[in-house]
Amino acid sequence: MHISRLQTSLMLLPSLILTVLLLLVPMCLVAVMSLTDWQFGSDQFAWVGLDNYRELWDDAGFRKSFTNTVYYMLWVSIGSITVGLVSALLVESHTSWRGFYRTALFLPVASTLIGMAVVWQFILHPTMGLLNQLLALIGVGPFNWLKDYELALPTLAAIGIWQMSGLAMVMFLAGLKGIPDELRQAAWLDGMSHPLDRMFRLTLPLLGPTMLFVVTICAIRALQVFDTVHVMTQGGPNKATDVLLHSIYAEGFGFFKMGYASAMTVVFVTGIFVLTLIQHKGMEKRTHY
């Protein structure tokens, strides 16, 4: 049955309306609000132009949260992709217990992150925590994982890798399913008998589109970290784990500086867009479809 262009447009209209109302309109309102000094709960405001952005430029706390966010994104993205790819290759290579491994590795993704953050707080407790007790058996520690300035952010990044690697694994498994068995057999006949040789010369190049998608998704999700920071460290110690979303939340709903928080939000969204665009364009040149 032939569908006219008008019918196609009418079918797309509800999605377009929802996109405008739920995404574009709020983004425009936040951009306008960033040009004011409006405080939450106040019925008055004044236009300040770009003053909020100039204040951001001079704010050492904002620069610290921006740097922490970038570091966290890099650590979690690289770690999640590596662990997810290795897990997918191991799961795919073993036919027995495959369903159990998939479920166990994907469980952190399906779990409530705030609830798991509370569990991690008990595991990482400096005196009663399971991790320090295990390290004490080999004469190491104890460590104050969440209160040490140097350890706090890497500890949260390790939790982020644990939570996100299952999602990367599932996406890599889907990509591995798309590789025909005939290509593996042909590679074997052509002399690629070693598993590492087949992985680097066959599997990884054919996983290019999947890798591009996984890198983009993991990077965006890592940039959106908030729950674990808010529950476990509240940005401390001394802003060692303060990230952009937590800073936006603190400025907007802690200090009620909605204009300033809106300016931070505009910078945050712009940063995500630019990083994603650079990442996508850079990897797409090396991706074979």
GROMACS .gro file of N, CA, C and O in nm, residues 210-255:
model
  184
  210THR      N    1   2.937  -0.146   1.601
  210THR     CA    2   2.898  -0.169   1.740
  210THR      C    3   2.987  -0.092   1.835
  210THR      O    4   2.941  -0.033   1.933
  211MET      N    5   3.117  -0.092   1.808
  211MET     CA    6   3.212  -0.019   1.892
  211MET      C    7   3.180   0.130   1.894
  211MET      O    8   3.184   0.195   2.000
  212LEU      N    9   3.147   0.186   1.778
  212LEU     CA   10   3.110   0.327   1.770
  212LEU      C   11   2.989   0.357   1.857
  212LEU      O   12   2.987   0.456   1.933
  213PHE      N   13   2.889   0.271   1.850
  213PHE     CA   14   2.767   0.290   1.930
  213PHE      C   15   2.796   0.276   2.079
  213PHE      O   16   2.751   0.357   2.161
  214VAL      N   17   2.874   0.175   2.117
  214VAL     CA   18   2.904   0.150   2.258
  214VAL      C   19   2.985   0.265   2.318
  214VAL      O   20   2.958   0.310   2.430
  215VAL      N   21   3.084   0.313   2.245
  215VAL     CA   22   3.166   0.424   2.294
  215VAL      C   23   3.080   0.548   2.318
  215VAL      O   24   3.092   0.616   2.421
  216THR      N   25   2.990   0.577   2.223
  216THR     CA   26   2.904   0.695   2.238
  216THR      C   27   2.811   0.681   2.357
  216THR      O   28   2.799   0.774   2.439
  217ILE      N   29   2.746   0.566   2.372
  217ILE     CA   30   2.652   0.546   2.481
  217ILE      C   31   2.723   0.550   2.616
  217ILE      O   32   2.677   0.615   2.712
  218CYS      N   33   2.837   0.482   2.627
  218CYS     CA   34   2.910   0.479   2.755
  218CYS      C   35   2.959   0.618   2.793
  218CYS      O   36   2.954   0.655   2.911
  219ALA      N   37   3.007   0.695   2.697
  219ALA     CA   38   3.056   0.829   2.727
  219ALA      C   39   2.944   0.920   2.775
  219ALA      O   40   2.959   0.993   2.874
  220ILE      N   41   2.829   0.913   2.708
  220ILE     CA   42   2.716   0.999   2.748
  220ILE      C   43   2.665   0.959   2.886
  220ILE      O   44   2.639   1.046   2.972
  221ARG      N   45   2.652   0.830   2.912
  221ARG     CA   46   2.604   0.786   3.043
  221ARG      C   47   2.703   0.820   3.154
  221ARG      O   48   2.663   0.852   3.266
  222ALA      N   49   2.832   0.814   3.123
  222ALA     CA   50   2.932   0.850   3.223
  222ALA      C   51   2.928   1.000   3.254
  222ALA      O   52   2.945   1.040   3.370
  223LEU      N   53   2.904   1.081   3.154
  223LEU     CA   54   2.892   1.225   3.177
  223LEU      C   55   2.771   1.259   3.263
  223LEU      O   56   2.769   1.364   3.328
  224GLN      N   57   2.670   1.174   3.264
  224GLN     CA   58   2.547   1.200   3.338
  224GLN      C   59   2.550   1.146   3.480
  224GLN      O   60   2.446   1.137   3.544
  225VAL      N   61   2.667   1.113   3.532
  225VAL     CA   62   2.676   1.056   3.667
  225VAL      C   63   2.625   1.157   3.770
  225VAL      O   64   2.658   1.276   3.766
  226PHE      N   65   2.541   1.110   3.860
  226PHE     CA   66   2.488   1.194   3.968
  226PHE      C   67   2.457   1.112   4.092
  226PHE      O   68   2.495   1.148   4.204
  227ASP      N   69   2.387   0.999   4.074
  227ASP     CA   70   2.334   0.924   4.187
  227ASP      C   71   2.443   0.880   4.284
  227ASP      O   72   2.431   0.902   4.405
  228THR      N   73   2.548   0.816   4.232
  228THR     CA   74   2.651   0.764   4.321
  228THR      C   75   2.724   0.877   4.393
  228THR      O   76   2.757   0.864   4.511
  229VAL      N   77   2.747   0.987   4.324
  229VAL     CA   78   2.814   1.101   4.388
  229VAL      C   79   2.727   1.159   4.498
  229VAL      O   80   2.774   1.185   4.610
  230HIS      N   81   2.598   1.177   4.470
  230HIS     CA   82   2.509   1.239   4.568
  230HIS      C   83   2.490   1.150   4.692
  230HIS      O   84   2.484   1.200   4.804
  231VAL      N   85   2.481   1.020   4.672
  231VAL     CA   86   2.456   0.929   4.783
  231VAL      C   87   2.582   0.900   4.863
  231VAL      O   88   2.580   0.898   4.986
  232MET      N   89   2.695   0.883   4.795
  232MET     CA   90   2.814   0.830   4.860
  232MET      C   91   2.911   0.938   4.909
  232MET      O   92   2.977   0.919   5.012
  233THR      N   93   2.925   1.049   4.837
  233THR     CA   94   3.028   1.147   4.877
  233THR      C   95   2.977   1.291   4.885
  233THR      O   96   3.045   1.375   4.943
  234GLN      N   97   2.861   1.321   4.826
  234GLN     CA   98   2.811   1.458   4.818
  234GLN      C   99   2.913   1.555   4.759
  234GLN      O  100   2.920   1.673   4.795
  235GLY      N  101   2.997   1.504   4.670
  235GLY     CA  102   3.097   1.588   4.605
  235GLY      C  103   3.229   1.598   4.678
  235GLY      O  104   3.325   1.654   4.625
  236GLY      N  105   3.238   1.546   4.799
  236GLY     CA  106   3.361   1.556   4.878
  236GLY      C  107   3.454   1.440   4.850
  236GLY      O  108   3.424   1.351   4.768
  237PRO      N  109   3.566   1.437   4.920
  237PRO     CA  110   3.615   1.540   5.015
  237PRO      C  111   3.679   1.658   4.942
  237PRO      O  112   3.755   1.638   4.848
  238ASN      N  113   3.645   1.777   4.985
  238ASN     CA  114   3.701   1.901   4.928
  238ASN      C  115   3.684   1.905   4.777
  238ASN      O  116   3.778   1.936   4.702
  239LYS      N  117   3.561   1.870   4.732
  239LYS     CA  118   3.523   1.872   4.590
  239LYS      C  119   3.603   1.773   4.504
  239LYS      O  120   3.610   1.787   4.382
  240ALA      N  121   3.661   1.672   4.566
  240ALA     CA  122   3.738   1.573   4.489
  240ALA      C  123   3.650   1.491   4.397
  240ALA      O  124   3.698   1.441   4.294
  241THR      N  125   3.523   1.474   4.431
  241THR     CA  126   3.432   1.396   4.348
  241THR      C  127   3.316   1.479   4.294
  241THR      O  128   3.218   1.423   4.245
  242ASP      N  129   3.325   1.610   4.304
  242ASP     CA  130   3.217   1.695   4.255
  242ASP      C  131   3.216   1.691   4.103
  242ASP      O  132   3.318   1.716   4.037
  243VAL      N  133   3.101   1.658   4.045
  243VAL     CA  134   3.084   1.652   3.900
  243VAL      C  135   2.981   1.755   3.859
  243VAL      O  136   2.912   1.814   3.942
  244LEU      N  137   2.968   1.775   3.728
  244LEU     CA  138   2.885   1.886   3.680
  244LEU      C  139   2.739   1.874   3.722
  244LEU      O  140   2.679   1.972   3.767
  245LEU      N  141   2.680   1.756   3.706
  245LEU     CA  142   2.539   1.743   3.743
  245LEU      C  143   2.517   1.767   3.891
  245LEU      O  144   2.416   1.826   3.930
  246HIS      N  145   2.609   1.722   3.975
  246HIS     CA  146   2.596   1.746   4.118
  246HIS      C  147   2.613   1.895   4.150
  246HIS      O  148   2.543   1.949   4.237
  247SER      N  149   2.703   1.962   4.079
  247SER     CA  150   2.721   2.106   4.099
  247SER      C  151   2.596   2.183   4.057
  247SER      O  152   2.554   2.277   4.124
  248ILE      N  153   2.537   2.140   3.945
  248ILE     CA  154   2.413   2.205   3.899
  248ILE      C  155   2.302   2.187   4.003
  248ILE      O  156   2.228   2.281   4.035
  249TYR      N  157   2.291   2.065   4.055
  249TYR     CA  158   2.190   2.038   4.157
  249TYR      C  159   2.214   2.123   4.282
  249TYR      O  160   2.120   2.182   4.338
  250ALA      N  161   2.339   2.133   4.325
  250ALA     CA  162   2.371   2.209   4.447
  250ALA      C  163   2.343   2.357   4.427
  250ALA      O  164   2.285   2.423   4.516
  251GLU      N  165   2.381   2.412   4.313
  251GLU     CA  166   2.358   2.555   4.289
  251GLU      C  167   2.210   2.587   4.274
  251GLU      O  168   2.162   2.688   4.324
  252GLY      N  169   2.137   2.499   4.205
  252GLY     CA  170   1.996   2.528   4.178
  252GLY      C  171   1.904   2.499   4.293
  252GLY      O  172   1.814   2.580   4.324
  253PHE      N  173   1.923   2.385   4.361
  253PHE     CA  174   1.829   2.345   4.466
  253PHE      C  175   1.890   2.350   4.605
  253PHE      O  176   1.818   2.327   4.703
  254GLY      N  177   2.021   2.377   4.614
  254GLY     CA  178   2.083   2.397   4.745
  254GLY      C  179   2.098   2.544   4.778
  254GLY      O  180   2.059   2.589   4.886
  255PHE      N  181   2.150   2.620   4.683
  255PHE     CA  182   2.169   2.765   4.702
  255PHE      C  183   2.063   2.846   4.628
  255PHE      O  184   2.065   2.970   4.636
   0.00000   0.00000   0.00000
